[in-house]
Amino acid sequence: MIPLDMLPIGQTAEIADVLGDLNDVKRLAEMGMRCGAVVQVVQQGSPCIVRVNGCSLCFRECAHLQVFVQPVATVA
Amino acid sequence: MSIQQQTEPIAVALIGNPNTGKSTLFNALSGVRQRTGNYPGVTVEKKHGTFRIDDKAIELIDLPGSYSLAPRSPDEMVAVDVLLGRLPAERKPQAVLVILDAGNLERNLYILSQVLELRLPTIVALNMIDAAAEKGVTVDVELLSQRLGVPVIPTRANQGEGVQDLRKALANIEHQAPPEYPSPFPPAFREEVAGLQGQLVSRNVSAPRYLVERLLLDTSGYLECELKLGGEDFHQLIEEARKRLKESGAPVPAVEAMSRYGWVRETLRGVVERKPVPPPLSDRIDRVMTHPIFGTIFFALLMMLVFTTVFSDYVAGVPMGWIEAGFEWLGELVGSNLAEGPFRSLLVDGVIAGVGGVLVFLPQICILFFFIAILEDCGYMARAAYLMDRLFSNIGLSGKSFIPLLSSFACAIPGVMATRVIENRRDRLVTMLIAPLMSCSARIPVYVVMIAAFVPPYSFAGGLINSHALTFAGMYLVGIVAAVIVAFVLKKTILRGATPPFVLELPSYKWPSMSTVGLRVAEKGWSFIRRAGTLIFASSVLVWAAAYYPHNEAIVAPELERLAAVETELEQATDEEKIAALEEELAALDHRISGALLRDSYLGRAGRWIEPVVRPLGWDWRIGCATLASFPAREVIIGTLGVIFDMGDEEEAESLPLREKLQAATWDDTDKPLFNLPVALSVMVFFALCAQCAATLAVIKRETNSWRWPIFTFVYMTTLAYVGAFAIYRIAAFLTETPIVSV
């Protein structure tokens, strides 16, 4: 399990855990970033750009909101 | 059915996620029959549109784009209140139109599941079906409609496809029954909600079931605070219910996402088919647009193009010239048809000059909003926010602050209103407080006059760069640097808090819809005209009155006598040389009389009263007086300078006589020049940093619902302006070896 911002470009992963303030976690879930959702990194860095369910989100991890992912496959 | 029911249009609320084409659909349905406003007491923009079909009138209520109907701020509360009919200023909608992005149904159905719980007749517009197909997504519309139990109309709002079908469906919505929708929540949760609702009923409090659900789910406490239902011990009951839910494996607030996404999964089973497709074009474009180096270079070039066009003589300058000429003609027309006196002075010098002086900036405002609307509609603005986040996070803000600050370069009012895109309260407040530091178009006349008159013209790099352009750019930089420092200080002191999480959706790139852009520019332009017609009009009249009264002609009695004598001589004169000399004397007398009357006016007296305060900045009473007059709106400075320097107040920013007069002005009763480079820089820096705009302060009051923040903004910006002007005056005087005047 690795933090989302460490996922390489093109790598697909499943969101394993979202840690942080309950309301922030819920806000992320409403936007589609919830446990079990499949993400793919489009642009690395902080903030990074990820593709979730066909839409692009940019997301900056911070001390009180972190997304951990489990890489599942590598797309060339 | 009553007569009122027959004639009143059917009210339909529009709701959906951001970037689903909601605005485009609203515009396509209602065309130009739209009106905007604000809900009283809150900051959300109220947008209504109407259309007629089959002799029925439909009124659309456009609600802000949202991912969820879970209120966590006053803005979000408005959407829930409108849908539940809890706002006195708004009719309860008889139906809801939910706009879904066909390419991302999983997330979009989340808000639909909340809407269905409200038990209002509902229609779904399945929008962007073409974009979904490009992503390899096909939707079985028939099956989706069956599962949801509501009509689903496929649309391509940007092409106008499906819009007529949607209109027909809306015309029949009265006869549609509310959807059957079983709650997605587990039984334990439903029981707790029923229990809480029972408690409220026993306390004679009525609240819709949806609000009770939200009370239980809202762990931030916002709703409890907002609704104040059930008395003191009701909070305890909510806490106990949450505890029981946690023990039963349905923890709050996670139970909502779990339950709703469970329902979404079931609903979409077999409805959506996905085929593998190559990465979308948007992703490929983004590799360049969001690249740390290439993306930043593109962003810088784009901003340069925007600002060059806004301040270009060829694009903005031409219509500005027409407006100027139009008001000049109007002033002359009114002036020549009315007898001399206070009424003529009020109309010509107060109303026409004041309002015209502001409306001249309309082309610049429209051009800037044209660019902003295009960049927003094609999807670039979110990328700009992404690029800016790296910079803004260093001062404790997020990239979301970029859009409001960009708008503030045209005018701080829409800039302050645009801070609504920022969810974090502290960030929103900081952005709002620094927005007026961005150099808005009202500061341009001050820069133009001062630079043209007092900055020596030097050229560098073979004429590509010159000292005038550098000084102009420098004034913009003063505002930006001050904003960065103020934001940093605020985030470290009174608005201390960790840099908030930054999550932003990047919509797919698309060609901007010209009708959406046109409507947006017209809407912003009209709101600027309204402002000029109300606030600027009122402040112009007040400044005129302060500069005109007490109008004690006794103090200019000798000049008036001489004026009458010269007029008589002029009537009798035949010699051309004598006529010319008399006309010159007449003009000089006119200027002397208006100057003396101004010095004796309430404004002039106030100017003399504040002279000790402005003297350290290198200013005399006249500059102080003009600055004081421009506190309600900085646009009035040019007219006031014109009056003060005995020129009549019809001078325009670039008119030669005003510039020459300022160059020739001396300290009272001496031959020491009043203006020089350090004084000009001091005036410009003061105008760059000061909060001379009552309308902006009023908008900050409205947005924060408190007097504390506009007062704070006024105090900190005026202090900053004073310190900045003092520092630049002393530094420039030292560097240019200009003696500091102490008269």
Tab-separated table of C-alpha atoms in Angstrom, chain B residues 21-217:
chain	number	residue	atom	x	y	z
B	21	GLY	CA	-23.102	21.065	-18.819
B	22	LYS	CA	-25.745	22.398	-16.424
B	23	SER	CA	-25.249	26.065	-17.369
B	24	THR	CA	-25.260	25.224	-21.089
B	25	LEU	CA	-28.516	23.295	-20.667
B	26	PHE	CA	-30.042	26.111	-18.592
B	27	ASN	CA	-29.088	28.612	-21.322
B	28	ALA	CA	-30.351	26.301	-24.097
B	29	LEU	CA	-33.699	25.835	-22.349
B	30	SER	CA	-34.337	29.411	-21.320
B	31	GLY	CA	-32.417	31.404	-23.970
B	32	VAL	CA	-32.212	35.088	-23.094
B	33	ARG	CA	-35.188	35.011	-20.737
B	34	GLN	CA	-32.985	34.887	-17.649
B	35	ARG	CA	-32.562	37.000	-14.581
B	36	THR	CA	-29.968	36.794	-11.858
B	37	GLY	CA	-29.944	38.062	-8.306
B	38	ASN	CA	-28.972	37.038	-4.818
B	39	TYR	CA	-30.874	35.271	-2.099
B	40	PRO	CA	-31.320	37.731	0.772
B	41	GLY	CA	-28.786	37.255	3.552
B	42	VAL	CA	-26.703	34.607	1.789
B	43	THR	CA	-24.165	34.697	-0.982
B	44	VAL	CA	-25.594	32.269	-3.499
B	45	GLU	CA	-26.456	33.665	-6.869
B	46	LYS	CA	-30.076	33.207	-7.815
B	47	LYS	CA	-30.595	32.397	-11.478
B	48	HIS	CA	-34.027	32.081	-13.004
B	49	GLY	CA	-34.965	31.352	-16.593
B	50	THR	CA	-38.338	30.880	-18.247
B	51	PHE	CA	-39.703	29.310	-21.405
B	52	ARG	CA	-43.121	28.416	-22.795
B	53	ILE	CA	-44.264	25.172	-24.375
B	54	ASP	CA	-47.826	24.047	-25.256
B	55	ASP	CA	-49.273	27.169	-23.607
B	56	LYS	CA	-47.492	26.288	-20.375
B	57	ALA	CA	-44.853	28.475	-18.774
B	58	ILE	CA	-41.929	26.753	-17.060
B	59	GLU	CA	-39.692	28.621	-14.630
B	60	LEU	CA	-36.245	27.113	-14.136
B	61	ILE	CA	-34.398	27.724	-10.865
B	62	ASP	CA	-30.691	27.082	-11.442
B	63	LEU	CA	-29.035	25.770	-8.265
B	64	PRO	CA	-25.248	25.847	-7.750
B	65	GLY	CA	-23.338	22.835	-9.156
B	66	SER	CA	-22.716	20.366	-6.359
B	67	TYR	CA	-21.478	16.813	-5.801
B	68	SER	CA	-23.919	16.239	-2.969
B	69	LEU	CA	-26.959	17.647	-1.168
B	70	ALA	CA	-25.153	17.608	2.180
B	71	PRO	CA	-25.027	21.197	3.408
B	72	ARG	CA	-21.770	22.225	5.055
B	73	SER	CA	-21.930	25.952	4.322
B	74	PRO	CA	-24.616	28.654	3.859
B	75	ASP	CA	-24.178	28.321	0.083
B	76	GLU	CA	-24.888	24.591	0.124
B	77	MET	CA	-27.736	25.083	2.574
B	78	VAL	CA	-29.540	27.245	0.012
B	79	ALA	CA	-29.870	24.336	-2.448
B	80	VAL	CA	-31.462	22.126	0.245
B	81	ASP	CA	-33.671	24.954	1.505
B	82	VAL	CA	-34.896	25.721	-2.032
B	83	LEU	CA	-35.696	22.073	-2.719
B	84	LEU	CA	-37.538	21.705	0.599
B	85	GLY	CA	-39.381	25.000	0.092
B	86	ARG	CA	-37.866	26.493	3.245
B	87	LEU	CA	-36.839	29.830	1.711
B	88	PRO	CA	-39.424	32.615	1.954
B	89	ALA	CA	-37.803	34.352	-1.038
B	90	GLU	CA	-38.352	31.361	-3.312
B	91	ARG	CA	-41.340	29.282	-4.392
B	92	LYS	CA	-41.030	25.592	-3.581
B	93	PRO	CA	-40.164	23.842	-6.859
B	94	GLN	CA	-42.910	21.555	-8.146
B	95	ALA	CA	-40.322	19.320	-9.830
B	96	VAL	CA	-36.588	18.717	-10.169
B	97	LEU	CA	-34.482	18.379	-13.304
B	98	VAL	CA	-31.258	16.502	-12.530
B	99	ILE	CA	-28.431	16.770	-15.067
B	100	LEU	CA	-26.129	13.750	-15.228
B	101	ASP	CA	-22.847	13.317	-17.082
B	102	ALA	CA	-23.376	10.130	-19.114
B	103	GLY	CA	-19.636	9.419	-18.954
B	104	ASN	CA	-19.470	9.326	-15.165
B	105	LEU	CA	-22.789	7.945	-13.975
B	106	GLU	CA	-21.369	6.247	-10.898
B	107	ARG	CA	-20.513	9.523	-9.205
B	108	ASN	CA	-23.420	11.484	-10.708
B	109	LEU	CA	-26.059	9.095	-9.362
B	110	TYR	CA	-24.895	9.916	-5.816
B	111	ILE	CA	-26.627	13.320	-5.832
B	112	LEU	CA	-29.595	11.857	-7.751
B	113	SER	CA	-30.142	9.362	-4.923
B	114	GLN	CA	-30.390	12.323	-2.522
B	115	VAL	CA	-32.808	14.181	-4.817
B	116	LEU	CA	-35.059	11.097	-5.156
B	117	GLU	CA	-35.424	11.031	-1.371
B	118	LEU	CA	-37.145	14.422	-1.533
B	119	ARG	CA	-40.109	12.769	-3.299
B	120	LEU	CA	-40.584	15.488	-5.905
B	121	PRO	CA	-41.490	14.676	-9.537
B	122	THR	CA	-38.077	14.262	-11.175
B	123	ILE	CA	-36.720	14.224	-14.725
B	124	VAL	CA	-33.171	13.222	-15.629
B	125	ALA	CA	-31.244	14.845	-18.470
B	126	LEU	CA	-28.536	12.393	-19.511
B	127	ASN	CA	-26.097	14.930	-20.913
B	128	MET	CA	-22.811	14.677	-22.842
B	129	ILE	CA	-23.709	11.321	-24.395
B	130	ASP	CA	-21.289	12.072	-27.249
B	131	ALA	CA	-18.383	12.668	-24.845
B	132	ALA	CA	-19.295	9.423	-23.048
B	133	ALA	CA	-19.189	7.514	-26.344
B	134	GLU	CA	-15.674	8.872	-26.952
B	135	LYS	CA	-14.695	7.437	-23.564
B	136	GLY	CA	-16.104	4.057	-24.686
B	137	VAL	CA	-19.169	4.386	-22.431
B	138	THR	CA	-22.649	3.450	-23.693
B	139	VAL	CA	-25.758	3.717	-21.537
B	140	ASP	CA	-28.975	1.717	-21.863
B	141	VAL	CA	-31.272	4.704	-21.424
B	142	GLU	CA	-34.480	2.670	-21.334
B	143	LEU	CA	-33.191	0.349	-18.613
B	144	LEU	CA	-31.802	3.271	-16.584
B	145	SER	CA	-35.195	4.994	-16.721
B	146	GLN	CA	-36.912	1.796	-15.542
B	147	ARG	CA	-34.496	1.333	-12.646
B	148	LEU	CA	-34.787	4.937	-11.527
B	149	GLY	CA	-38.538	5.144	-12.086
B	150	VAL	CA	-38.247	8.578	-13.702
B	151	PRO	CA	-38.035	9.779	-17.336
B	152	VAL	CA	-34.446	9.908	-18.660
B	153	ILE	CA	-33.878	12.173	-21.689
B	154	PRO	CA	-30.538	11.888	-23.535
B	155	THR	CA	-29.167	15.339	-24.436
B	156	ARG	CA	-26.227	17.104	-26.035
B	157	ALA	CA	-26.841	20.555	-24.610
B	158	ASN	CA	-23.967	22.221	-26.484
B	159	GLN	CA	-25.513	21.083	-29.816
B	160	GLY	CA	-29.095	21.712	-28.697
B	161	GLU	CA	-29.911	17.989	-29.135
B	162	GLY	CA	-32.622	16.609	-26.884
B	163	VAL	CA	-33.523	20.082	-25.600
B	164	GLN	CA	-36.968	20.046	-27.228
B	165	ASP	CA	-37.690	16.541	-25.819
B	166	LEU	CA	-36.719	17.833	-22.408
B	167	ARG	CA	-39.056	20.813	-22.789
B	168	LYS	CA	-41.940	18.468	-23.667
B	169	ALA	CA	-41.179	16.235	-20.674
B	170	LEU	CA	-41.119	19.291	-18.392
B	171	ALA	CA	-44.480	20.444	-19.790
B	172	ASN	CA	-46.030	17.149	-18.608
B	173	ILE	CA	-44.290	17.027	-15.261
B	174	GLU	CA	-47.360	18.212	-13.370
B	175	HIS	CA	-49.061	14.884	-14.095
B	176	GLN	CA	-46.030	12.816	-13.060
B	177	ALA	CA	-46.134	11.054	-9.701
B	178	PRO	CA	-43.148	11.383	-7.337
B	179	PRO	CA	-40.718	8.474	-7.833
B	180	GLU	CA	-40.915	5.360	-5.695
B	181	TYR	CA	-37.554	5.286	-3.976
B	182	PRO	CA	-36.664	2.846	-1.212
B	183	SER	CA	-34.129	4.321	1.178
B	184	PRO	CA	-30.621	2.957	0.505
B	185	PHE	CA	-29.726	3.198	4.217
B	186	PRO	CA	-29.580	0.113	6.450
B	187	PRO	CA	-32.592	-0.530	8.759
B	188	ALA	CA	-30.638	0.559	11.857
B	189	PHE	CA	-30.046	3.990	10.365
B	190	ARG	CA	-33.686	4.380	9.266
B	191	GLU	CA	-34.851	3.458	12.768
B	192	GLU	CA	-32.571	6.076	14.335
B	193	VAL	CA	-33.903	8.728	11.921
B	194	ALA	CA	-37.491	7.748	12.746
B	195	GLY	CA	-36.658	7.926	16.456
B	196	LEU	CA	-35.165	11.404	16.144
B	197	GLN	CA	-38.088	12.605	14.053
B	198	GLY	CA	-40.461	11.269	16.737
B	199	GLN	CA	-38.508	13.186	19.377
B	200	LEU	CA	-38.892	16.376	17.340
B	201	VAL	CA	-42.640	15.820	16.895
B	202	SER	CA	-43.016	15.340	20.666
B	203	ARG	CA	-41.331	18.748	21.042
B	204	ASN	CA	-43.754	20.326	18.544
B	205	VAL	CA	-40.980	20.759	15.978
B	206	SER	CA	-41.694	19.770	12.406
B	207	ALA	CA	-38.782	18.886	10.147
B	208	PRO	CA	-38.789	16.924	6.880
B	209	ARG	CA	-37.305	13.442	7.139
B	210	TYR	CA	-34.471	14.447	4.782
B	211	LEU	CA	-33.298	17.176	7.162
B	212	VAL	CA	-33.379	14.791	10.132
B	213	GLU	CA	-31.216	12.351	8.136
B	214	ARG	CA	-28.784	15.159	7.392
B	215	LEU	CA	-28.709	16.201	11.060
B	216	LEU	CA	-27.611	12.712	11.973
B	217	LEU	CA	-25.027	12.543	9.162
